[in-house]
Short mmCIF file of C-alpha atoms and ligand atoms in Angstrom, two decimals:
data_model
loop_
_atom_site.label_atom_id
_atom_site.label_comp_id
_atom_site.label_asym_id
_atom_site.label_seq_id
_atom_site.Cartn_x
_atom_site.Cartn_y
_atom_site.Cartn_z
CA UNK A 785 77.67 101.21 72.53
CA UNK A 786 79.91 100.12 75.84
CA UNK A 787 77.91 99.46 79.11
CA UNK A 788 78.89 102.20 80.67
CA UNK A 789 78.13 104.23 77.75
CA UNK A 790 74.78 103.12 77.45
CA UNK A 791 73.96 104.93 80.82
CA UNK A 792 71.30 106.75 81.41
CA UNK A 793 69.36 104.69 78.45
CA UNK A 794 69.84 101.34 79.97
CA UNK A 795 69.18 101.02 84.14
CA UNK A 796 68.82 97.55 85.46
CA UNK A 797 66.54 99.06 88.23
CA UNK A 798 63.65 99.69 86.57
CA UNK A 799 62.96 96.09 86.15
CA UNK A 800 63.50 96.16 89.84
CA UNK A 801 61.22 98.98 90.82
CA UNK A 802 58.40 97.31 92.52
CA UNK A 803 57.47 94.00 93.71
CA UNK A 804 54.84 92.94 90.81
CA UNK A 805 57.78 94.49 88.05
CA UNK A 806 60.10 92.18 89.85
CA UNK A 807 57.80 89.30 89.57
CA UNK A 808 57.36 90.02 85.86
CA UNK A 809 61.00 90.36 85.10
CA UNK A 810 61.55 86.89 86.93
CA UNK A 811 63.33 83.97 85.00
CA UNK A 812 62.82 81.25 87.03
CA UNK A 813 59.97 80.36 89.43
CA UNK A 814 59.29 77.55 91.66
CA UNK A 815 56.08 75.39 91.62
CA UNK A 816 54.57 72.74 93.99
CA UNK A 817 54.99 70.04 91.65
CA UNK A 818 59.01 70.64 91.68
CA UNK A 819 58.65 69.29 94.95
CA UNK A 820 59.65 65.75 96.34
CA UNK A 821 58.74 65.54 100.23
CA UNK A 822 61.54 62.97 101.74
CA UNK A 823 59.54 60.76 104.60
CA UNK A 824 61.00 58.50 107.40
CA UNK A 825 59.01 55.72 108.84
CA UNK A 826 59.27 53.31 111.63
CA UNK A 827 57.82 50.61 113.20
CA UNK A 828 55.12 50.96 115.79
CA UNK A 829 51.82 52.79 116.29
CA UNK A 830 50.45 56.19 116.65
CA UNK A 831 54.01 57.89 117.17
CA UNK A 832 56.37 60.07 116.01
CA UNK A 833 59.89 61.37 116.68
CA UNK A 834 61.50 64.19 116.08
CA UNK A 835 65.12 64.07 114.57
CA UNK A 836 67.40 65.44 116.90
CA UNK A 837 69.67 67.42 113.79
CA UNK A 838 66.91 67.83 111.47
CA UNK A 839 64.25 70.13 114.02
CA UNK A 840 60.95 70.11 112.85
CA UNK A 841 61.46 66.96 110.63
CA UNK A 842 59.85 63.48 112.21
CA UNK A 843 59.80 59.72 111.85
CA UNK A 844 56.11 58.75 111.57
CA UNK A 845 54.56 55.15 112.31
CA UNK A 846 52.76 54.17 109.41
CA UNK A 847 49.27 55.30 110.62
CA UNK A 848 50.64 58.80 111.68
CA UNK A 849 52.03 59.28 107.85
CA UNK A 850 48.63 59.18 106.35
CA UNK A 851 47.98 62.46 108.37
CA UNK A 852 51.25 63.76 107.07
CA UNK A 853 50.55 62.95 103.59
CA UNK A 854 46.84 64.54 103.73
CA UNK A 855 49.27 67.73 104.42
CA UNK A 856 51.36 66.69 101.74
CA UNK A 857 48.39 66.24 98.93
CA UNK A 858 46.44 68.98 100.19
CA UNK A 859 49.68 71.38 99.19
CA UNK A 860 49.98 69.85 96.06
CA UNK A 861 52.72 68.34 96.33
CA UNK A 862 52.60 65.30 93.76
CA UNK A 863 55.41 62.78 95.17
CA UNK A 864 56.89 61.41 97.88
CA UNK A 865 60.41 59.60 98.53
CA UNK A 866 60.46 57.31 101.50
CA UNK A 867 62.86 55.73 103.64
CA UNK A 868 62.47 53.37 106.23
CA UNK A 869 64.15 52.75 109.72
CA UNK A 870 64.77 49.68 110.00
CA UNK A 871 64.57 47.80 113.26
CA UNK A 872 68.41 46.13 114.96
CA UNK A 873 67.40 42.88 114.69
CA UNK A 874 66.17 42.85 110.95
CA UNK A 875 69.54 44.23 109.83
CA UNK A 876 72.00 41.66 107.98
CA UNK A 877 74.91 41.89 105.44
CA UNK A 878 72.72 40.59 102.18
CA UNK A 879 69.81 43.16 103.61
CA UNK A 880 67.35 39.92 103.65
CA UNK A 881 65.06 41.74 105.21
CA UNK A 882 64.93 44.38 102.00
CA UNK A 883 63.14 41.60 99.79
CA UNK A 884 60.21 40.76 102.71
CA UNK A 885 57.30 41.45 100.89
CA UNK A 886 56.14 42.25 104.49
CA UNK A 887 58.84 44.85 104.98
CA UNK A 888 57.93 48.21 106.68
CA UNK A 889 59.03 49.37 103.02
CA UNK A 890 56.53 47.30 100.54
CA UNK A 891 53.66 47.60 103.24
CA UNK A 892 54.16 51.48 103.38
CA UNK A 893 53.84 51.75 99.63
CA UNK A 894 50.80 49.51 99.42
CA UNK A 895 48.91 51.59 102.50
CA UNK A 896 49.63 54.91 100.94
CA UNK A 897 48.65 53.96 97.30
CA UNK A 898 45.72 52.72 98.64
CA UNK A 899 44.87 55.81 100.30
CA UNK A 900 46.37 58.61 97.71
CA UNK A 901 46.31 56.73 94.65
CA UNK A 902 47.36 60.08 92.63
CA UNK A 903 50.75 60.39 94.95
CA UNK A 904 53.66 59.38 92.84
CA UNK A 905 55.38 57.34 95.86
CA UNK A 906 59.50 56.64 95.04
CA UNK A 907 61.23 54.64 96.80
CA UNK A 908 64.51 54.49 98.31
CA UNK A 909 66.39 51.53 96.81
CA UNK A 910 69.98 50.76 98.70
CA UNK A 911 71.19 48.46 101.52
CA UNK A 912 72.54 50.94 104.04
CA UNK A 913 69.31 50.66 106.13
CA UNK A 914 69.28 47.23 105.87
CA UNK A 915 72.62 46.36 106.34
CA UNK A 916 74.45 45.31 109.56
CA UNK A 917 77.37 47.47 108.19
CA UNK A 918 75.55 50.35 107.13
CA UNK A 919 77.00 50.25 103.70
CA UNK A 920 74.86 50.71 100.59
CA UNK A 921 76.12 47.10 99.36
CA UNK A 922 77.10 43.49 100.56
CA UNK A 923 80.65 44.12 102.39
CA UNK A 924 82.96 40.54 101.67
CA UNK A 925 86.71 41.05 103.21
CA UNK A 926 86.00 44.76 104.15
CA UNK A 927 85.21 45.16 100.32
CA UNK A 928 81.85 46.29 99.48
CA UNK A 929 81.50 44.24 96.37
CA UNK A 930 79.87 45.88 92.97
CA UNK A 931 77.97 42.85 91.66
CA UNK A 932 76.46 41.07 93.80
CA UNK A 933 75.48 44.01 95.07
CA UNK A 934 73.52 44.84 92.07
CA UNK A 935 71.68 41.66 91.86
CA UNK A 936 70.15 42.44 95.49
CA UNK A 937 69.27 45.68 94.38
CA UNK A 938 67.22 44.63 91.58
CA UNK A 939 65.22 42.64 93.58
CA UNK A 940 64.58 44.82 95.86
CA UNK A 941 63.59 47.21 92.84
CA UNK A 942 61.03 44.65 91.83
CA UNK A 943 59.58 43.67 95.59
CA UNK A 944 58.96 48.03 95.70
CA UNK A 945 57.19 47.48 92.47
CA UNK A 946 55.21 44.99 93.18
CA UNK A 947 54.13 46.57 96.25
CA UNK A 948 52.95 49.39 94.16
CA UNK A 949 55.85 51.73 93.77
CA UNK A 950 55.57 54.54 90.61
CA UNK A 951 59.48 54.97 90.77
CA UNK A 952 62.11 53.49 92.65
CA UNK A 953 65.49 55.45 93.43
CA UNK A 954 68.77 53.96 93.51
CA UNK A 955 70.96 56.00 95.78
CA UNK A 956 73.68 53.08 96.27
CA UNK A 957 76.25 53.92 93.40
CA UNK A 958 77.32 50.85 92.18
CA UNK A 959 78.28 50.68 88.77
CA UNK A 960 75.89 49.23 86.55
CA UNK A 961 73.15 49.32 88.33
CA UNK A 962 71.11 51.22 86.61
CA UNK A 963 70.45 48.90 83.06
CA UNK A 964 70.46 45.30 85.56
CA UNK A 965 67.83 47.01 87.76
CA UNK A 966 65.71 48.29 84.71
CA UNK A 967 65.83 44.50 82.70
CA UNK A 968 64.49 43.09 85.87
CA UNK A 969 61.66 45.57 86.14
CA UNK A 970 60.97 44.72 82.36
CA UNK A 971 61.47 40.89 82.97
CA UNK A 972 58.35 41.33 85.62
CA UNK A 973 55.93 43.16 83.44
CA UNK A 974 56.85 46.93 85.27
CA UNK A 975 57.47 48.74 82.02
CA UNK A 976 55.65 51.75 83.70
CA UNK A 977 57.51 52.13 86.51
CA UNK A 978 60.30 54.44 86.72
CA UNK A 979 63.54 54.78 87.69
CA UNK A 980 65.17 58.48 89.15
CA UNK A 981 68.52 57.13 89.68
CA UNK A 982 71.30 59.08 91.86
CA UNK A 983 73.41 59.52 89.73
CA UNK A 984 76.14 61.86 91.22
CA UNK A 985 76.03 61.22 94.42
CA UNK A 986 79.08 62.43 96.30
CA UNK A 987 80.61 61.02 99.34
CA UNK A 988 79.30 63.84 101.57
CA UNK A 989 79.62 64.99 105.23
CA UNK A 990 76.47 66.42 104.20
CA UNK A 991 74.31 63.60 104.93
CA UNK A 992 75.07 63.43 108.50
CA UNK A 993 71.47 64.25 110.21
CA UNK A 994 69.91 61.27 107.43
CA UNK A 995 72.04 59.10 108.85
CA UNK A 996 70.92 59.83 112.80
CA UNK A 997 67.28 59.65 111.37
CA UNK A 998 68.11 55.70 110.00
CA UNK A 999 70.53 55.19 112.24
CA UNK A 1000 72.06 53.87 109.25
CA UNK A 1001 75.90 55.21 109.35
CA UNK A 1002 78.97 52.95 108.34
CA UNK A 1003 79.92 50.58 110.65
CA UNK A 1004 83.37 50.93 109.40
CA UNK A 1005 84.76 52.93 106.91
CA UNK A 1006 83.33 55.55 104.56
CA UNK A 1007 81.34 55.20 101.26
CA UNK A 1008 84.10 56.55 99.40
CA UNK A 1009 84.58 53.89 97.23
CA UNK A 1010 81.37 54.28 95.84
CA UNK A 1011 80.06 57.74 96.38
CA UNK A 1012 81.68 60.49 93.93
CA UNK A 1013 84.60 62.54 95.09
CA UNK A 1014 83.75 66.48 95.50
CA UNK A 1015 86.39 67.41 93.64
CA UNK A 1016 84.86 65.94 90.30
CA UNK A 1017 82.27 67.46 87.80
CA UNK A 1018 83.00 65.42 84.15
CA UNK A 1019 82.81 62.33 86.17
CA UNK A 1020 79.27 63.24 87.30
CA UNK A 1021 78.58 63.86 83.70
CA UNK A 1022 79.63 60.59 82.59
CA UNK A 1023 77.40 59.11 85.46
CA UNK A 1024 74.88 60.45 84.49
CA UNK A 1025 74.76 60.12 80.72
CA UNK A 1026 75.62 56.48 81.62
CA UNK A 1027 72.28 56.03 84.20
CA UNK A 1028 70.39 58.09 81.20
CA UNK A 1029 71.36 55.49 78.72
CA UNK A 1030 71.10 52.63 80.74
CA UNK A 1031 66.91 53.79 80.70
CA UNK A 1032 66.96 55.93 84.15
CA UNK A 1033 64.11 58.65 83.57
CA UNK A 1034 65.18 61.05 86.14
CA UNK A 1035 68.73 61.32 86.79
CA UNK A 1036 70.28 62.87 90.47
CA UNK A 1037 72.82 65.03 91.78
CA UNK A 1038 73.42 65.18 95.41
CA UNK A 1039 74.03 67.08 97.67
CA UNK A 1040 72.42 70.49 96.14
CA UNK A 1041 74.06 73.87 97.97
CA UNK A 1042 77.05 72.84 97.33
CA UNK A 1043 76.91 70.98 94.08
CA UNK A 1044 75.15 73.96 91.85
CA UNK A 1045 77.74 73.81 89.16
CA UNK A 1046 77.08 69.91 88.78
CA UNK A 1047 73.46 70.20 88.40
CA UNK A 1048 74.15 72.78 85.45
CA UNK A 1049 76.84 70.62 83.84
CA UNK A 1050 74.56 67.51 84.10
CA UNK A 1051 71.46 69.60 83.03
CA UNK A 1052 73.24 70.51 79.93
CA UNK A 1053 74.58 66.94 79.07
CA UNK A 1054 70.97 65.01 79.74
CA UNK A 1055 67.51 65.17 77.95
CA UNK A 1056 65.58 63.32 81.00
CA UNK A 1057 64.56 65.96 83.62
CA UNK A 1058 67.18 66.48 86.48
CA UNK A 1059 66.54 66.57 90.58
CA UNK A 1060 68.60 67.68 92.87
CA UNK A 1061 68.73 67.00 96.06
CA UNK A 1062 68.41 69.26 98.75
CA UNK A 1063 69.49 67.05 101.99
CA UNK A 1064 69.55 66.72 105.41
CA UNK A 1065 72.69 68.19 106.44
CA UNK A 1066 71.85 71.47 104.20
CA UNK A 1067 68.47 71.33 106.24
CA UNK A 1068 69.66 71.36 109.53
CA UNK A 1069 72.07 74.57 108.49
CA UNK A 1070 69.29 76.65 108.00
CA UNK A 1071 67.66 75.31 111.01
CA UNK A 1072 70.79 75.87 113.46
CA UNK A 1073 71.21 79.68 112.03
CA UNK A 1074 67.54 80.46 112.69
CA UNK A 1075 67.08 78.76 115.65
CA UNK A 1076 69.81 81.25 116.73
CA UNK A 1077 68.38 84.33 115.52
CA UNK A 1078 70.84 84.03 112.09
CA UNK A 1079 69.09 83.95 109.68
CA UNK A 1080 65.49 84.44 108.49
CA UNK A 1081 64.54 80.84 107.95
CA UNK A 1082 61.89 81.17 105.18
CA UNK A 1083 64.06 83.68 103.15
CA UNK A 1084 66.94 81.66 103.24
CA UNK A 1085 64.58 78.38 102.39
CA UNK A 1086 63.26 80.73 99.50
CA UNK A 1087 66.84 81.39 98.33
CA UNK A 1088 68.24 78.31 98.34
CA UNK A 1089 65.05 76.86 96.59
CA UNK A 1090 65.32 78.82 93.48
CA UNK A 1091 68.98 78.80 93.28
CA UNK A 1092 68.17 75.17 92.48
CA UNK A 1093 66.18 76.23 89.61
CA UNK A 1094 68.28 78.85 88.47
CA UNK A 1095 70.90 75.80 88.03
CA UNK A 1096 68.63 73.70 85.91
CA UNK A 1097 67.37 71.01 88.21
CA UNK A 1098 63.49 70.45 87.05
CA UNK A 1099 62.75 68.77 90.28
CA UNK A 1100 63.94 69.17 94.51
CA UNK A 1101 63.66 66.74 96.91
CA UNK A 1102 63.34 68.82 100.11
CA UNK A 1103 62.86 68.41 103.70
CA UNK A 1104 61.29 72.56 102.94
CA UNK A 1105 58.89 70.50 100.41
CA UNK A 1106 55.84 71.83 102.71
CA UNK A 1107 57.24 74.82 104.14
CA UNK A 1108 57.73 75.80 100.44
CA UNK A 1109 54.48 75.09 98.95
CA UNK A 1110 52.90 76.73 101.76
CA UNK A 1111 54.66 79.96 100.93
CA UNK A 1112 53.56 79.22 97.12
C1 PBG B 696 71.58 56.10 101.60
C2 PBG B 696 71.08 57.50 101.48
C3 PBG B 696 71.65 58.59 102.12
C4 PBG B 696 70.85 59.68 101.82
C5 PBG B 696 69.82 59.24 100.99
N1 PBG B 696 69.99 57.87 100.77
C6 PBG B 696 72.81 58.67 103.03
C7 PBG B 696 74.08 58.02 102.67
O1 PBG B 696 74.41 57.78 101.51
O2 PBG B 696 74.82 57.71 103.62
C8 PBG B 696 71.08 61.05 102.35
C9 PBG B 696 69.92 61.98 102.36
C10 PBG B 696 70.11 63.18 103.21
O3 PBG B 696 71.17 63.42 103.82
O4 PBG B 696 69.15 63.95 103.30
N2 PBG B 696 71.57 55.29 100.50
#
């Protein structure tokens, strides 16, 4: 029997007839615990500040996050994936300031496992914050050089471990990263902790607003000798299968919206669950067309959301994380 001929037998619409029929007929749902909530903090006390492109997002002092993160946990959310601002003066080319056990980084993990012991904290491991030149490695000649690069990043790996981390996520790009970072975790005794690595991370206008939050732009340049072109997808593959075998447990794609078909392509190619994420500049979209009476802001959060899922990711890191679960 053709399609057409199978009219008035088969209709598509009855499995669209009412809202509880449309629930049951649904293939893919979200959950809480897809969540990641992304968090910015900054030096200082009892303060916050909004981010100018992301509305309704903040940078919190450490003692305003545990408020935040009593909102997080009471949603169910299960993790979190910080960042830090990094004061002017702490910033350097070898990011020396990434390996102080006092860092605003290692005390904010050790302050909120002490508080939510069940929140899986991950940490953001790269130099961009850090860094004088806002790259994501060591710059020598204009070059931002692979190796060295790597060595610093495993240390910094192990200081967010010590300090308590449950994962750490490397969203610098250099090659190799991935299996030098997890034999130094070993080397230390971390065997448990994780690593979700970014795998394909493209070299994204995207990420704009993030970088206003940090204030961590390039000095010079772009990151396009690390970050993935846009135009690739087998490439992101092979990054990924590479980070998988080199023992990441959660491999990345980034940005989301506009990166669906990569998400599939790595979902199908990996047996460790896949995130996506969801960032900042893909945020602030949504915000700018509601703000100006666009778009409906929930229902396009809603959308976007499960067109994640529909695309395979298992997890989203999301600025929506608690706009979303609320809705759940
Ligand atoms: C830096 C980093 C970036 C993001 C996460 N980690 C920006 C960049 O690579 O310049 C972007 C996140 C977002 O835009 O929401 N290592």
């Amino acid at each position: 029997m053709s399609d057409t001929g199978s009219y008035p037998f088969i209709r598509g619409r009855r499995l669209r007839k009412s809202e509880q029929i449309r629930r049951m007929a649904a293939e893919h749902h979200l959950h809480p615990e897809d969540l990641i909530a992304p968090l910015f903090v900054m030096e200082g006390q009892n303060d916050k500040v909004e981010i100018p492109s992301m509305p309704g997002y903040f940078r919190y002092t450490l003692d305003l996050l545990m408020k935040e993160l009593e909102e997080i946990a009471s949603l169910e959310i299960p993790s979190v994936l910080l960042f830090v601002k990094v004061p002017e003066e702490k910033k350097d080319n070898e990011g020396t300031e990434a390996l102080n056990p006092e860092g605003l980084m290692q005390r904010s993990v050790r302050k909120i496992k002490k508080n939510f012991p069940g929140l899986v904290v991950m940490t953001d491991v790269a130099l961009d914050p850090y860094s004088s030149y806002g790259h994501d490695g060591i710059v020598r000649n204009g070059e931002i050089v692979n190796d060295e690069s790597v060595e610093l990043l495993a240390k910094m790996a192990v200081s967010h471990a010590e300090a308590g981390a449950d994962f750490v996520a490397p969203s610098d790009m250099m090659d190799g990263r991935i299996g030098v970072m997890r034999k130094a975790l070993e080397l230390d005794g971390f065997h448990h902790i994780g690593i979700m690595s970014y795998s394909a991370k493209y070299a994204s206008v995207f990420y704009g607003p993030f970088r206003d939050a940090l204030d961590s732009a390039p000095g010079f340049g772009d990151k396009k000798t690390y970050q993935m072109n846009p135009s690739n997808v087998k490439e992101a593959v092979r990054e990924a299968l590479l980070d998988q075998n080199q023992g990441a447990d959660i491999v990345m794609v980034k940005p989301g919206l506009p990166y669906l078909d990569v998400v599939r392509a790595v979902k199908s190619a990996v047996s460790v669950p896949v995130s996506v994420y969801n960032v900042s500049g893909e945020y602030a979209m949504i915000k700018a067309a509601a703000a100006n009476g666009w778009l409906d802001e929930q229902q396009a959060m809603a959308e976007v959301l499960i067109s994640f899922k529909r695309a395979g990711a298992d997890l989203i890191a999301t600025y929506f994380a608690k706009d979303m679960a609320r809705l759940l």
